[in-house]
CSV table of C-alpha atoms in Angstrom, one decimal:
chain,number,residue,atom,x,y,z
A,16,MET,CA,183.8,168.0,140.4
A,17,ILE,CA,181.5,165.2,139.5
A,18,SER,CA,180.6,166.0,135.9
A,19,PRO,CA,182.1,168.8,133.8
A,20,SER,CA,179.2,168.4,131.3
A,21,LEU,CA,176.6,169.7,133.9
A,22,PRO,CA,175.8,173.4,134.1
A,23,ALA,CA,177.9,175.0,136.9
A,24,LEU,CA,175.1,175.2,139.5
A,25,LEU,CA,174.1,171.5,139.0
A,26,ALA,CA,177.7,170.4,139.2
A,27,GLU,CA,178.1,172.4,142.4
A,28,LEU,CA,175.0,170.7,143.8
A,29,ALA,CA,176.2,167.3,142.6
A,30,ASP,CA,179.4,167.8,144.5
A,31,ALA,CA,177.5,168.8,147.7
A,32,ILE,CA,174.6,166.3,147.7
A,33,GLY,CA,175.4,163.7,145.0
A,34,LEU,CA,174.5,163.5,141.3
A,35,PRO,CA,171.1,161.7,141.7
A,36,ALA,CA,169.8,164.4,144.0
A,37,ALA,CA,171.2,167.3,141.8
A,38,LEU,CA,169.4,165.7,138.8
A,39,ALA,CA,166.2,165.3,140.8
A,40,ILE,CA,166.3,169.1,141.5
A,41,ALA,CA,166.9,169.8,137.8
A,42,HIS,CA,164.0,167.4,136.8
A,43,ASN,CA,161.7,169.0,139.4
A,44,ARG,CA,162.5,172.7,138.9
A,45,GLY,CA,164.8,172.9,135.9
A,46,GLY,CA,164.4,176.2,134.0
A,47,GLN,CA,162.6,177.9,136.9
A,48,MET,CA,163.6,180.7,139.2
A,49,VAL,CA,163.2,179.3,142.7
A,50,TYR,CA,163.7,180.7,146.2
A,51,ILE,CA,165.8,178.7,148.5
A,52,PRO,CA,165.5,179.7,152.2
A,53,GLN,CA,168.2,179.6,154.8
A,54,PRO,CA,168.5,176.1,156.5
A,55,ASP,CA,166.8,177.2,159.7
A,56,HIS,CA,163.7,178.5,157.6
A,57,LEU,CA,163.3,175.3,155.6
A,58,PRO,CA,159.9,173.7,156.2
A,59,ASP,CA,159.1,170.1,155.7
A,60,SER,CA,156.6,171.0,153.0
A,61,HIS,CA,159.2,172.9,150.9
A,62,TRP,CA,159.6,171.5,147.4
A,63,LEU,CA,163.3,171.1,147.9
A,64,VAL,CA,162.7,168.9,151.0
A,65,GLU,CA,160.1,166.9,149.1
A,66,THR,CA,162.5,166.4,146.2
A,67,VAL,CA,165.8,165.4,147.9
A,68,GLY,CA,164.9,164.9,151.6
A,69,MET,CA,165.6,167.2,154.6
A,70,ASP,CA,169.4,166.4,155.0
A,71,ALA,CA,170.2,167.1,151.4
A,72,ALA,CA,167.9,170.1,151.3
A,73,ARG,CA,169.6,171.6,154.4
A,74,THR,CA,173.0,171.1,152.6
A,75,VAL,CA,171.6,172.9,149.5
A,76,ALA,CA,170.1,175.7,151.7
A,77,ALA,CA,173.4,176.1,153.6
A,78,HIS,CA,175.1,176.5,150.3
A,79,LEU,CA,172.6,178.6,148.3
A,80,GLY,CA,170.0,179.6,150.8
A,81,GLY,CA,168.5,183.1,151.3
A,82,GLY,CA,168.0,183.9,147.7
A,83,CYS,CA,166.5,183.1,144.3
A,84,HIS,CA,168.3,180.9,141.8
A,85,LEU,CA,167.7,179.8,138.2
A,86,ILE,CA,167.9,176.1,138.3
A,87,PRO,CA,169.5,174.7,135.1
A,88,LEU,CA,167.7,172.2,133.1
A,89,GLY,CA,170.4,169.5,133.1
A,90,PRO,CA,169.9,166.6,130.8
A,91,THR,CA,166.5,166.8,129.1
A,92,GLY,CA,164.7,165.3,126.1
A,93,THR,CA,165.3,166.0,122.4
A,94,ARG,CA,164.7,169.4,120.9
A,95,ALA,CA,162.0,168.2,118.6
A,96,THR,CA,160.0,166.7,121.4
A,97,ILE,CA,160.4,169.8,123.5
A,98,LYS,CA,159.4,172.1,120.7
A,99,THR,CA,156.3,170.1,120.0
A,100,ALA,CA,155.4,170.0,123.7
A,101,ILE,CA,155.8,173.8,124.0
A,102,THR,CA,153.8,174.5,120.8
A,103,ASP,CA,151.0,172.2,122.0
A,104,SER,CA,151.0,173.8,125.4
A,105,LEU,CA,150.9,177.3,124.0
A,106,GLN,CA,148.0,176.3,121.7
A,107,ARG,CA,146.1,174.9,124.7
A,108,GLY,CA,146.5,178.3,126.3
A,109,LEU,CA,148.8,177.4,129.2
A,110,SER,CA,150.8,180.1,130.9
A,111,ILE,CA,154.5,180.3,130.5
A,112,THR,CA,154.9,179.1,134.2
A,113,GLN,CA,152.7,176.1,133.5
A,114,ILE,CA,154.6,175.2,130.4
A,115,VAL,CA,158.0,175.5,132.2
A,116,ALA,CA,156.7,173.2,134.9
A,117,GLU,CA,155.2,170.7,132.4
A,118,THR,CA,158.1,170.5,129.9
A,119,GLY,CA,161.1,171.2,132.1
A,120,VAL,CA,162.5,173.9,129.7
A,121,SER,CA,163.5,177.4,130.7
A,122,ARG,CA,161.2,180.4,130.7
A,123,ARG,CA,163.3,182.0,128.0
A,124,THR,CA,162.9,179.0,125.8
A,125,VAL,CA,159.1,179.2,126.1
A,126,GLU,CA,159.2,183.0,125.5
A,127,ARG,CA,161.2,182.5,122.3
A,128,HIS,CA,158.9,179.8,121.0
A,129,ARG,CA,155.9,182.0,121.7
A,130,ALA,CA,157.4,184.9,119.9
A,131,THR,CA,158.2,182.7,116.9
A,132,LEU,CA,154.7,181.4,116.7
A,133,ARG,CA,153.2,184.9,116.9
A,134,GLN,CA,155.4,185.9,113.9
A,135,LYS,CA,153.9,183.2,111.7
């Protein structure tokens, strides 16, 4: 195993495709539920191919393909920075999906922040 400090799925990906590629996946889709197709159904335009290249994407697809997976966040920014970004995004009226994509936090984190703001 490359790094015991990584969430299990990212550590598994790092073992299969290398740490930089696993972190690129976390940076691109961390906190999001994503569909990973089987290797023979992986188009060049798929986000995974665009993120790590076709060879690594096929390796990931062979390992995880054919289903949906919640991609862990991996290493991210500070909590205060993230909280501010979520609050600002909610106040701008962005959807949860947009906020997850913009901030790199999980959907549950945005939902919790939104619930807290509504209680105030």
